[in-house]
């Protein structure tokens, strides 16, 4: 058994990963906000067995790592360019070293929390944000065609979603350009990480009516494994 | 376009052009319950896998022990994949299922699945069930041959599609294979075989929108409640949950079908077959064969099922050592009242032969049989039953605006009408998005019902009852069907639905006269047993629209949902006098019915599209007054007729203790009933009319065995009453009667039926044929009315 797979299994079996879900299964009931644990875990479980077979689906990145990157970018400030780590030193090396070099494409997908911007302001803290509803949205970066897709990043003017940091959809509001660069470096695609203006950002948003985290999940699941549809 | 579709195209690389333009509208499904359910199950499976892996990594179990909380069996259940035993899983799963039941989107998808599943069946029935083109009419079996030329034309499609011989199917109908008819019904005589039976019959097509097939509790819910009830009853009788009437009278999951009210197939039966079941007379050779078998081969053990240990001597069968007396002998030869010989004859059944010898009396009821010189035949319609989901009348009516007060509901006794109900779904059906797969015919009298409207308060006045099939239930831990609505439940119907609909009537002229609410009406008519509101026939249609609208607006509210799927039953009972006709050739009972009840739209009622109209067609055979005879059906011969007609065993009511005289009431066997449109037949003796009334109906005026033994007063009173009633009627003649409950379309056969009855029976009565007629014994035997207590079988309430 390959080393990466053992690492993944070990992480999967850690009680910390699943005990909370079992204790809070009611979040899967109707009219409940899904937590990132449920979404991310399920997507990882879905994607991991397919990591060598699925050459069409994107690489799914775990939420926790991307989220840490976002936090770090937010703390550093948008204009600073530091903190870029390379693949060997980066957080993906442990589990993705057997995956990334074999890929026929450079396409990644992940989920983010929409109210991340709120966390960066003085009004909010991480604790408050986790207690408030998590507004997930899905992101796909296609480095080959230099396209960035975001699904549901802007929730409209609905009163249900109050944690808006922008009045219109803008990938800069969730540090899209910085994440593009940072994640490319961490996955070992340095040439793709060069800043350029030719990145085509395609945004699909919809009016939020609440409880649409599951929509995000669907989109991501479909992107990871097309056969899921 | 859905976001998932966009993503799918993007990943597969097919049709991505233009998909992700900024102008492409994107939408999400309004409901994601199936995805949530899928996610729940997958998460549980993944946790199960994680737990298994956790157990396989020793250092992990040492480093990070699992906190089981206060549920130590939780992990065992997850490890064993018994997710149903995990409380939180069960709760969430249940919540999801309930949400899916309430969700319109899920309901639509479910219906789509069901429709998809059902469509092939319907299509197959529509295509393969259609009969082949038949050259000639349907009536003549000799012409039901498909010529080769026609077959070729059918195959090449050259024949005109507007062929008159094909049954015209309405959009709501389809053709199906009929139920096979059993070849024998009774052992006594061969049953009539249908001559003109069609191979396919028209039935009402299933419609998914006819009722709420995707709602309501499941059979398991009811079972769980019942189980809880039993546990509760055993352990905490004070918390007996079913005591709550709202829990008993609620939606139990039964649903009606489009053809629920159809009692028969929609095809008209052939006149020949239908006529054969009215006054069915077996062929003479069958009767003779039966008679021969009965007289020759009948052994003692055939009569008394005691084997060879019978206490009766052989002479009881042959009657060789007994005196054979008729009824006249019993009156004339037994001696005066109070004498020893009369007591001996009536109490011990013996007669003194002199020289201290006595002989048993063998009573021959047929010995004094006479053929009256004149017998009149009358024909009438005794009662009308109309089942409909949509009422339409042609005159003024009284709407009931107060609860039903009587002890029994309007439809409380079995009237041989059945309603087909779709049984509650199972949990599997719900999980699979299916409708219930089981339908069953239940007697109408098992369904909760109450009054709705009336057309008068006299005997024979039409009454309309409303039936609520969803609330069908047995009283818990008892065996009877609780069909009378409690006042609280009926007030819900009155307050929320009936008064609500009344206030929505558009006619301003009636608004001041309509009670504001039930309380208002009750206060204004204080002390009144029941209150009604006079309305015109056009109001009835509006009223039904409003009732439907109110129930639809409150869809999902349990206090309204239990009343959905309702239908109406119109009953007119005991009208044989109003419709009776002696002059059969010129006066039709149907005309009398229509003339006497002008408040109904009979044409509308007769149409099977609008409901099922059943009539009780009665035939009376009346000897002339001067004849002084009493008619009795010969039960043995009557049984042959019932057997030949395919009727069920039914109930035989013998006259006093004499088994050979009396009456029979029996339903038609199911498969035959569907074809022949005759549901029920009863034959009884009209001498019963001498004592018929409230006394016999309620049976509270009769004595018990105990009071007879102790010679109590009620015994003496009853005996004197019955004796007095018969003594008063001694100069009257009584005949016999035969009744058939059938679909109203049978009136098309009235002329033929009259010919059959008059042509076959009357000549024999008039000419007093004493010779062996081939149908002789299947008809009444006439006995002189010489004071014999002629208590016959009761038609509806059992004999005396």
PDB file of C-alpha atoms in Angstrom, chain B residues 23-252:
ATOM      1  CA  UNK B  23     -25.680  35.664 -19.675  1.00  0.00           C
ATOM      2  CA  UNK B  24     -26.487  32.008 -19.072  1.00  0.00           C
ATOM      3  CA  UNK B  25     -29.117  31.883 -16.377  1.00  0.00           C
ATOM      4  CA  UNK B  26     -28.327  29.494 -13.620  1.00  0.00           C
ATOM      5  CA  UNK B  27     -30.760  27.934 -11.248  1.00  0.00           C
ATOM      6  CA  UNK B  28     -30.821  25.388  -8.515  1.00  0.00           C
ATOM      7  CA  UNK B  29     -33.449  22.842  -7.718  1.00  0.00           C
ATOM      8  CA  UNK B  30     -35.844  24.148  -5.123  1.00  0.00           C
ATOM      9  CA  UNK B  31     -35.577  20.946  -3.198  1.00  0.00           C
ATOM     10  CA  UNK B  32     -32.476  18.962  -2.339  1.00  0.00           C
ATOM     11  CA  UNK B  33     -33.989  16.393  -0.035  1.00  0.00           C
ATOM     12  CA  UNK B  34     -32.835  13.375  -2.069  1.00  0.00           C
ATOM     13  CA  UNK B  35     -29.267  14.713  -2.023  1.00  0.00           C
ATOM     14  CA  UNK B  36     -29.455  15.211   1.716  1.00  0.00           C
ATOM     15  CA  UNK B  37     -30.720  11.692   2.156  1.00  0.00           C
ATOM     16  CA  UNK B  38     -27.953  10.340  -0.027  1.00  0.00           C
ATOM     17  CA  UNK B  39     -25.414  12.348   1.915  1.00  0.00           C
ATOM     18  CA  UNK B  40     -26.744  11.024   5.207  1.00  0.00           C
ATOM     19  CA  UNK B  41     -26.441   7.400   4.157  1.00  0.00           C
ATOM     20  CA  UNK B  42     -23.026   7.905   2.623  1.00  0.00           C
ATOM     21  CA  UNK B  43     -21.732   9.702   5.690  1.00  0.00           C
ATOM     22  CA  UNK B  44     -22.858   6.853   7.890  1.00  0.00           C
ATOM     23  CA  UNK B  45     -21.129   4.345   5.638  1.00  0.00           C
ATOM     24  CA  UNK B  46     -17.946   6.361   5.721  1.00  0.00           C
ATOM     25  CA  UNK B  47     -18.062   6.605   9.492  1.00  0.00           C
ATOM     26  CA  UNK B  48     -18.518   2.854   9.603  1.00  0.00           C
ATOM     27  CA  UNK B  49     -15.436   2.418   7.423  1.00  0.00           C
ATOM     28  CA  UNK B  50     -13.461   4.844   9.546  1.00  0.00           C
ATOM     29  CA  UNK B  51     -14.426   2.976  12.677  1.00  0.00           C
ATOM     30  CA  UNK B  52     -13.287  -0.306  11.192  1.00  0.00           C
ATOM     31  CA  UNK B  53      -9.980   1.215  10.125  1.00  0.00           C
ATOM     32  CA  UNK B  54      -9.608   2.777  13.554  1.00  0.00           C
ATOM     33  CA  UNK B  55      -9.807  -0.645  15.132  1.00  0.00           C
ATOM     34  CA  UNK B  56      -7.090  -1.902  12.800  1.00  0.00           C
ATOM     35  CA  UNK B  57      -4.533   0.731  13.787  1.00  0.00           C
ATOM     36  CA  UNK B  58      -3.361  -0.155  17.317  1.00  0.00           C
ATOM     37  CA  UNK B  59      -1.319   2.952  18.007  1.00  0.00           C
ATOM     38  CA  UNK B  60      -4.271   5.133  17.054  1.00  0.00           C
ATOM     39  CA  UNK B  61      -6.564   3.421  19.542  1.00  0.00           C
ATOM     40  CA  UNK B  62      -4.002   4.034  22.244  1.00  0.00           C
ATOM     41  CA  UNK B  63      -3.373   7.645  21.328  1.00  0.00           C
ATOM     42  CA  UNK B  64      -6.925   8.758  20.738  1.00  0.00           C
ATOM     43  CA  UNK B  65      -9.603   6.786  22.557  1.00  0.00           C
ATOM     44  CA  UNK B  66     -13.149   7.298  21.442  1.00  0.00           C
ATOM     45  CA  UNK B  67     -15.530   9.155  23.655  1.00  0.00           C
ATOM     46  CA  UNK B  68     -18.733   7.140  23.514  1.00  0.00           C
ATOM     47  CA  UNK B  69     -20.646   9.624  25.604  1.00  0.00           C
ATOM     48  CA  UNK B  70     -23.656   8.200  27.328  1.00  0.00           C
ATOM     49  CA  UNK B  71     -24.482   5.755  24.587  1.00  0.00           C
ATOM     50  CA  UNK B  72     -22.074   2.812  24.824  1.00  0.00           C
ATOM     51  CA  UNK B  73     -23.936   0.801  22.158  1.00  0.00           C
ATOM     52  CA  UNK B  74     -23.684   3.533  19.587  1.00  0.00           C
ATOM     53  CA  UNK B  75     -20.370   2.368  18.157  1.00  0.00           C
ATOM     54  CA  UNK B  76     -21.414  -1.269  18.195  1.00  0.00           C
ATOM     55  CA  UNK B  77     -24.411  -0.392  16.062  1.00  0.00           C
ATOM     56  CA  UNK B  78     -22.364   1.666  13.644  1.00  0.00           C
ATOM     57  CA  UNK B  79     -19.748  -1.067  13.424  1.00  0.00           C
ATOM     58  CA  UNK B  80     -22.463  -3.631  12.682  1.00  0.00           C
ATOM     59  CA  UNK B  81     -24.022  -1.285  10.103  1.00  0.00           C
ATOM     60  CA  UNK B  82     -27.244  -1.189  12.125  1.00  0.00           C
ATOM     61  CA  UNK B  83     -27.767   2.471  11.427  1.00  0.00           C
ATOM     62  CA  UNK B  84     -31.460   2.201  12.225  1.00  0.00           C
ATOM     63  CA  UNK B  85     -30.545   1.534  15.840  1.00  0.00           C
ATOM     64  CA  UNK B  86     -28.632   4.790  16.115  1.00  0.00           C
ATOM     65  CA  UNK B  87     -31.124   7.233  17.645  1.00  0.00           C
ATOM     66  CA  UNK B  88     -29.819  10.362  15.944  1.00  0.00           C
ATOM     67  CA  UNK B  89     -29.774   8.626  12.558  1.00  0.00           C
ATOM     68  CA  UNK B  90     -33.326   7.474  13.062  1.00  0.00           C
ATOM     69  CA  UNK B  91     -34.450  10.966  13.956  1.00  0.00           C
ATOM     70  CA  UNK B  92     -32.752  12.634  11.024  1.00  0.00           C
ATOM     71  CA  UNK B  93     -33.907   9.967   8.618  1.00  0.00           C
ATOM     72  CA  UNK B  94     -37.457  10.373   9.833  1.00  0.00           C
ATOM     73  CA  UNK B  95     -37.259  14.146   9.556  1.00  0.00           C
ATOM     74  CA  UNK B  96     -36.047  13.839   6.002  1.00  0.00           C
ATOM     75  CA  UNK B  97     -38.826  11.454   5.038  1.00  0.00           C
ATOM     76  CA  UNK B  98     -41.438  13.711   6.537  1.00  0.00           C
ATOM     77  CA  UNK B  99     -39.963  16.708   4.766  1.00  0.00           C
ATOM     78  CA  UNK B 100     -40.008  14.779   1.502  1.00  0.00           C
ATOM     79  CA  UNK B 101     -43.651  13.938   2.019  1.00  0.00           C
ATOM     80  CA  UNK B 102     -44.503  17.573   2.522  1.00  0.00           C
ATOM     81  CA  UNK B 103     -42.295  18.788  -0.290  1.00  0.00           C
ATOM     82  CA  UNK B 104     -44.038  19.580  -3.571  1.00  0.00           C
ATOM     83  CA  UNK B 105     -40.909  19.013  -5.608  1.00  0.00           C
ATOM     84  CA  UNK B 106     -40.346  15.561  -4.108  1.00  0.00           C
ATOM     85  CA  UNK B 107     -44.021  14.768  -4.631  1.00  0.00           C
ATOM     86  CA  UNK B 108     -43.793  15.704  -8.296  1.00  0.00           C
ATOM     87  CA  UNK B 109     -40.719  13.582  -8.772  1.00  0.00           C
ATOM     88  CA  UNK B 110     -42.339  10.710  -6.978  1.00  0.00           C
ATOM     89  CA  UNK B 111     -45.408  10.990  -9.134  1.00  0.00           C
ATOM     90  CA  UNK B 112     -43.179  11.041 -12.171  1.00  0.00           C
ATOM     91  CA  UNK B 113     -41.558   7.809 -11.083  1.00  0.00           C
ATOM     92  CA  UNK B 114     -44.920   6.209 -10.436  1.00  0.00           C
ATOM     93  CA  UNK B 115     -46.348   7.432 -13.710  1.00  0.00           C
ATOM     94  CA  UNK B 116     -43.334   6.116 -15.519  1.00  0.00           C
ATOM     95  CA  UNK B 117     -43.790   2.795 -13.801  1.00  0.00           C
ATOM     96  CA  UNK B 118     -47.480   2.669 -14.486  1.00  0.00           C
ATOM     97  CA  UNK B 119     -47.555   3.915 -18.028  1.00  0.00           C
ATOM     98  CA  UNK B 120     -46.308   0.744 -19.669  1.00  0.00           C
ATOM     99  CA  UNK B 121     -48.999  -1.248 -17.891  1.00  0.00           C
ATOM    100  CA  UNK B 122     -51.696   1.141 -18.993  1.00  0.00           C
ATOM    101  CA  UNK B 123     -50.343   1.173 -22.514  1.00  0.00           C
ATOM    102  CA  UNK B 124     -50.217  -2.577 -22.641  1.00  0.00           C
ATOM    103  CA  UNK B 125     -53.769  -2.759 -21.456  1.00  0.00           C
ATOM    104  CA  UNK B 126     -54.860  -0.196 -23.946  1.00  0.00           C
ATOM    105  CA  UNK B 127     -53.191  -1.960 -26.832  1.00  0.00           C
ATOM    106  CA  UNK B 128     -53.398  -5.634 -26.131  1.00  0.00           C
ATOM    107  CA  UNK B 129     -56.628  -5.499 -24.187  1.00  0.00           C
ATOM    108  CA  UNK B 130     -58.524  -4.090 -27.098  1.00  0.00           C
ATOM    109  CA  UNK B 131     -60.718  -6.756 -28.656  1.00  0.00           C
ATOM    110  CA  UNK B 132     -60.241  -7.789 -32.187  1.00  0.00           C
ATOM    111  CA  UNK B 133     -62.593  -6.445 -34.713  1.00  0.00           C
ATOM    112  CA  UNK B 134     -65.654  -8.566 -34.833  1.00  0.00           C
ATOM    113  CA  UNK B 135     -67.791  -9.099 -37.862  1.00  0.00           C
ATOM    114  CA  UNK B 136     -71.390  -8.691 -36.838  1.00  0.00           C
ATOM    115  CA  UNK B 137     -72.953  -7.696 -33.575  1.00  0.00           C
ATOM    116  CA  UNK B 138     -71.641  -8.499 -30.111  1.00  0.00           C
ATOM    117  CA  UNK B 139     -74.860 -10.068 -28.995  1.00  0.00           C
ATOM    118  CA  UNK B 140     -74.917 -13.118 -31.177  1.00  0.00           C
ATOM    119  CA  UNK B 141     -72.131 -15.537 -30.305  1.00  0.00           C
ATOM    120  CA  UNK B 142     -72.535 -17.399 -33.551  1.00  0.00           C
ATOM    121  CA  UNK B 143     -71.448 -14.270 -35.358  1.00  0.00           C
ATOM    122  CA  UNK B 144     -68.452 -13.617 -33.152  1.00  0.00           C
ATOM    123  CA  UNK B 145     -66.107 -15.027 -35.725  1.00  0.00           C
ATOM    124  CA  UNK B 146     -63.322 -13.036 -37.148  1.00  0.00           C
ATOM    125  CA  UNK B 147     -63.151 -13.493 -40.825  1.00  0.00           C
ATOM    126  CA  UNK B 148     -59.760 -13.860 -42.409  1.00  0.00           C
ATOM    127  CA  UNK B 149     -60.389 -10.884 -44.623  1.00  0.00           C
ATOM    128  CA  UNK B 150     -61.034  -8.686 -41.684  1.00  0.00           C
ATOM    129  CA  UNK B 151     -57.883  -9.815 -39.956  1.00  0.00           C
ATOM    130  CA  UNK B 152     -55.858  -8.928 -42.981  1.00  0.00           C
ATOM    131  CA  UNK B 153     -57.499  -5.561 -43.131  1.00  0.00           C
ATOM    132  CA  UNK B 154     -56.675  -4.947 -39.534  1.00  0.00           C
ATOM    133  CA  UNK B 155     -53.064  -5.809 -40.072  1.00  0.00           C
ATOM    134  CA  UNK B 156     -52.733  -3.554 -43.059  1.00  0.00           C
ATOM    135  CA  UNK B 157     -54.699  -0.857 -41.345  1.00  0.00           C
ATOM    136  CA  UNK B 158     -57.119  -0.441 -44.204  1.00  0.00           C
ATOM    137  CA  UNK B 159     -60.276  -0.860 -42.182  1.00  0.00           C
ATOM    138  CA  UNK B 160     -62.134   2.219 -41.171  1.00  0.00           C
ATOM    139  CA  UNK B 161     -61.304   3.001 -37.582  1.00  0.00           C
ATOM    140  CA  UNK B 162     -64.858   4.198 -36.870  1.00  0.00           C
ATOM    141  CA  UNK B 163     -66.221   0.693 -36.652  1.00  0.00           C
ATOM    142  CA  UNK B 164     -69.444   0.636 -34.678  1.00  0.00           C
ATOM    143  CA  UNK B 165     -68.798  -2.817 -33.287  1.00  0.00           C
ATOM    144  CA  UNK B 166     -65.825  -1.711 -31.268  1.00  0.00           C
ATOM    145  CA  UNK B 167     -66.618  -0.664 -27.724  1.00  0.00           C
ATOM    146  CA  UNK B 168     -66.291   3.066 -27.450  1.00  0.00           C
ATOM    147  CA  UNK B 169     -63.757   3.781 -24.766  1.00  0.00           C
ATOM    148  CA  UNK B 170     -63.982   7.027 -22.874  1.00  0.00           C
ATOM    149  CA  UNK B 171     -60.724   8.718 -21.848  1.00  0.00           C
ATOM    150  CA  UNK B 172     -61.214   7.530 -18.295  1.00  0.00           C
ATOM    151  CA  UNK B 173     -61.636   3.879 -19.218  1.00  0.00           C
ATOM    152  CA  UNK B 174     -59.537   0.979 -20.285  1.00  0.00           C
ATOM    153  CA  UNK B 175     -60.094  -2.625 -21.244  1.00  0.00           C
ATOM    154  CA  UNK B 176     -59.065  -5.411 -18.932  1.00  0.00           C
ATOM    155  CA  UNK B 177     -59.388  -9.106 -18.523  1.00  0.00           C
ATOM    156  CA  UNK B 178     -62.353  -9.862 -16.303  1.00  0.00           C
ATOM    157  CA  UNK B 179     -62.192 -12.031 -13.240  1.00  0.00           C
ATOM    158  CA  UNK B 180     -62.767 -15.683 -14.051  1.00  0.00           C
ATOM    159  CA  UNK B 181     -66.150 -16.948 -12.993  1.00  0.00           C
ATOM    160  CA  UNK B 182     -66.085 -20.146 -10.931  1.00  0.00           C
ATOM    161  CA  UNK B 183     -67.784 -23.020 -12.652  1.00  0.00           C
ATOM    162  CA  UNK B 184     -69.735 -24.229  -9.672  1.00  0.00           C
ATOM    163  CA  UNK B 185     -71.365 -22.275  -6.924  1.00  0.00           C
ATOM    164  CA  UNK B 186     -73.327 -24.904  -5.053  1.00  0.00           C
ATOM    165  CA  UNK B 187     -73.142 -28.630  -5.196  1.00  0.00           C
ATOM    166  CA  UNK B 188     -76.849 -29.081  -5.778  1.00  0.00           C
ATOM    167  CA  UNK B 189     -77.149 -27.917  -9.349  1.00  0.00           C
ATOM    168  CA  UNK B 190     -74.819 -26.812 -12.159  1.00  0.00           C
ATOM    169  CA  UNK B 191     -74.409 -23.077 -12.385  1.00  0.00           C
ATOM    170  CA  UNK B 192     -75.434 -21.057 -15.403  1.00  0.00           C
ATOM    171  CA  UNK B 193     -72.592 -20.472 -17.814  1.00  0.00           C
ATOM    172  CA  UNK B 194     -72.471 -17.096 -19.459  1.00  0.00           C
ATOM    173  CA  UNK B 195     -73.203 -17.366 -23.143  1.00  0.00           C
ATOM    174  CA  UNK B 196     -72.268 -13.931 -24.386  1.00  0.00           C
ATOM    175  CA  UNK B 197     -69.344 -13.198 -22.079  1.00  0.00           C
ATOM    176  CA  UNK B 198     -66.921 -10.741 -23.618  1.00  0.00           C
ATOM    177  CA  UNK B 199     -63.256 -11.510 -23.239  1.00  0.00           C
ATOM    178  CA  UNK B 200     -62.434  -7.934 -22.221  1.00  0.00           C
ATOM    179  CA  UNK B 201     -64.359  -5.550 -20.103  1.00  0.00           C
ATOM    180  CA  UNK B 202     -64.267  -1.820 -19.626  1.00  0.00           C
ATOM    181  CA  UNK B 203     -63.014  -0.522 -16.303  1.00  0.00           C
ATOM    182  CA  UNK B 204     -62.185   2.866 -14.899  1.00  0.00           C
ATOM    183  CA  UNK B 205     -58.646   3.920 -15.613  1.00  0.00           C
ATOM    184  CA  UNK B 206     -56.360   4.731 -12.726  1.00  0.00           C
ATOM    185  CA  UNK B 207     -55.575   8.394 -12.337  1.00  0.00           C
ATOM    186  CA  UNK B 208     -52.722   9.567 -10.142  1.00  0.00           C
ATOM    187  CA  UNK B 209     -54.392  12.917  -9.584  1.00  0.00           C
ATOM    188  CA  UNK B 210     -57.648  11.437  -8.368  1.00  0.00           C
ATOM    189  CA  UNK B 211     -56.587  11.405  -4.731  1.00  0.00           C
ATOM    190  CA  UNK B 212     -53.546  12.171  -2.599  1.00  0.00           C
ATOM    191  CA  UNK B 213     -51.778   8.885  -3.090  1.00  0.00           C
ATOM    192  CA  UNK B 214     -48.453  10.197  -1.806  1.00  0.00           C
ATOM    193  CA  UNK B 215     -49.628  11.400   1.575  1.00  0.00           C
ATOM    194  CA  UNK B 216     -51.004   9.872   4.709  1.00  0.00           C
ATOM    195  CA  UNK B 217     -49.648   7.602   7.390  1.00  0.00           C
ATOM    196  CA  UNK B 218     -48.272   4.209   6.554  1.00  0.00           C
ATOM    197  CA  UNK B 219     -49.497   0.848   7.696  1.00  0.00           C
ATOM    198  CA  UNK B 220     -46.476   0.626   9.971  1.00  0.00           C
ATOM    199  CA  UNK B 221     -47.479   3.873  11.653  1.00  0.00           C
ATOM    200  CA  UNK B 222     -50.869   2.472  12.468  1.00  0.00           C
ATOM    201  CA  UNK B 223     -49.272  -0.733  13.649  1.00  0.00           C
ATOM    202  CA  UNK B 224     -46.837   1.149  15.832  1.00  0.00           C
ATOM    203  CA  UNK B 225     -49.657   3.122  17.385  1.00  0.00           C
ATOM    204  CA  UNK B 226     -51.590  -0.062  17.921  1.00  0.00           C
ATOM    205  CA  UNK B 227     -48.608  -1.737  19.524  1.00  0.00           C
ATOM    206  CA  UNK B 228     -48.084   1.281  21.718  1.00  0.00           C
ATOM    207  CA  UNK B 229     -51.732   1.132  22.602  1.00  0.00           C
ATOM    208  CA  UNK B 230     -51.520  -2.473  23.712  1.00  0.00           C
ATOM    209  CA  UNK B 231     -48.420  -1.817  25.769  1.00  0.00           C
ATOM    210  CA  UNK B 232     -50.089   1.228  27.227  1.00  0.00           C
ATOM    211  CA  UNK B 233     -53.281  -0.658  27.889  1.00  0.00           C
ATOM    212  CA  UNK B 234     -51.380  -3.383  29.691  1.00  0.00           C
ATOM    213  CA  UNK B 235     -49.162  -1.139  31.742  1.00  0.00           C
ATOM    214  CA  UNK B 236     -50.826   2.234  32.112  1.00  0.00           C
ATOM    215  CA  UNK B 237     -54.523   1.966  31.446  1.00  0.00           C
ATOM    216  CA  UNK B 238     -55.013   5.551  32.565  1.00  0.00           C
ATOM    217  CA  UNK B 239     -52.907   6.726  29.624  1.00  0.00           C
ATOM    218  CA  UNK B 240     -54.929   4.760  27.152  1.00  0.00           C
ATOM    219  CA  UNK B 241     -53.987   6.808  24.144  1.00  0.00           C
ATOM    220  CA  UNK B 242     -56.655   5.662  21.757  1.00  0.00           C
ATOM    221  CA  UNK B 243     -59.242   7.072  24.054  1.00  0.00           C
ATOM    222  CA  UNK B 244     -58.724  10.278  22.143  1.00  0.00           C
ATOM    223  CA  UNK B 245     -61.363  10.322  19.447  1.00  0.00           C
ATOM    224  CA  UNK B 246     -59.317  12.636  17.291  1.00  0.00           C
ATOM    225  CA  UNK B 247     -56.693   9.927  17.173  1.00  0.00           C
ATOM    226  CA  UNK B 248     -59.279   7.383  16.148  1.00  0.00           C
ATOM    227  CA  UNK B 249     -61.022   9.601  13.649  1.00  0.00           C
ATOM    228  CA  UNK B 250     -58.056  10.728  11.645  1.00  0.00           C
ATOM    229  CA  UNK B 251     -56.562  10.008   8.274  1.00  0.00           C
ATOM    230  CA  UNK B 252     -55.553   6.358   8.423  1.00  0.00           C
TER     231      UNK B 252
END
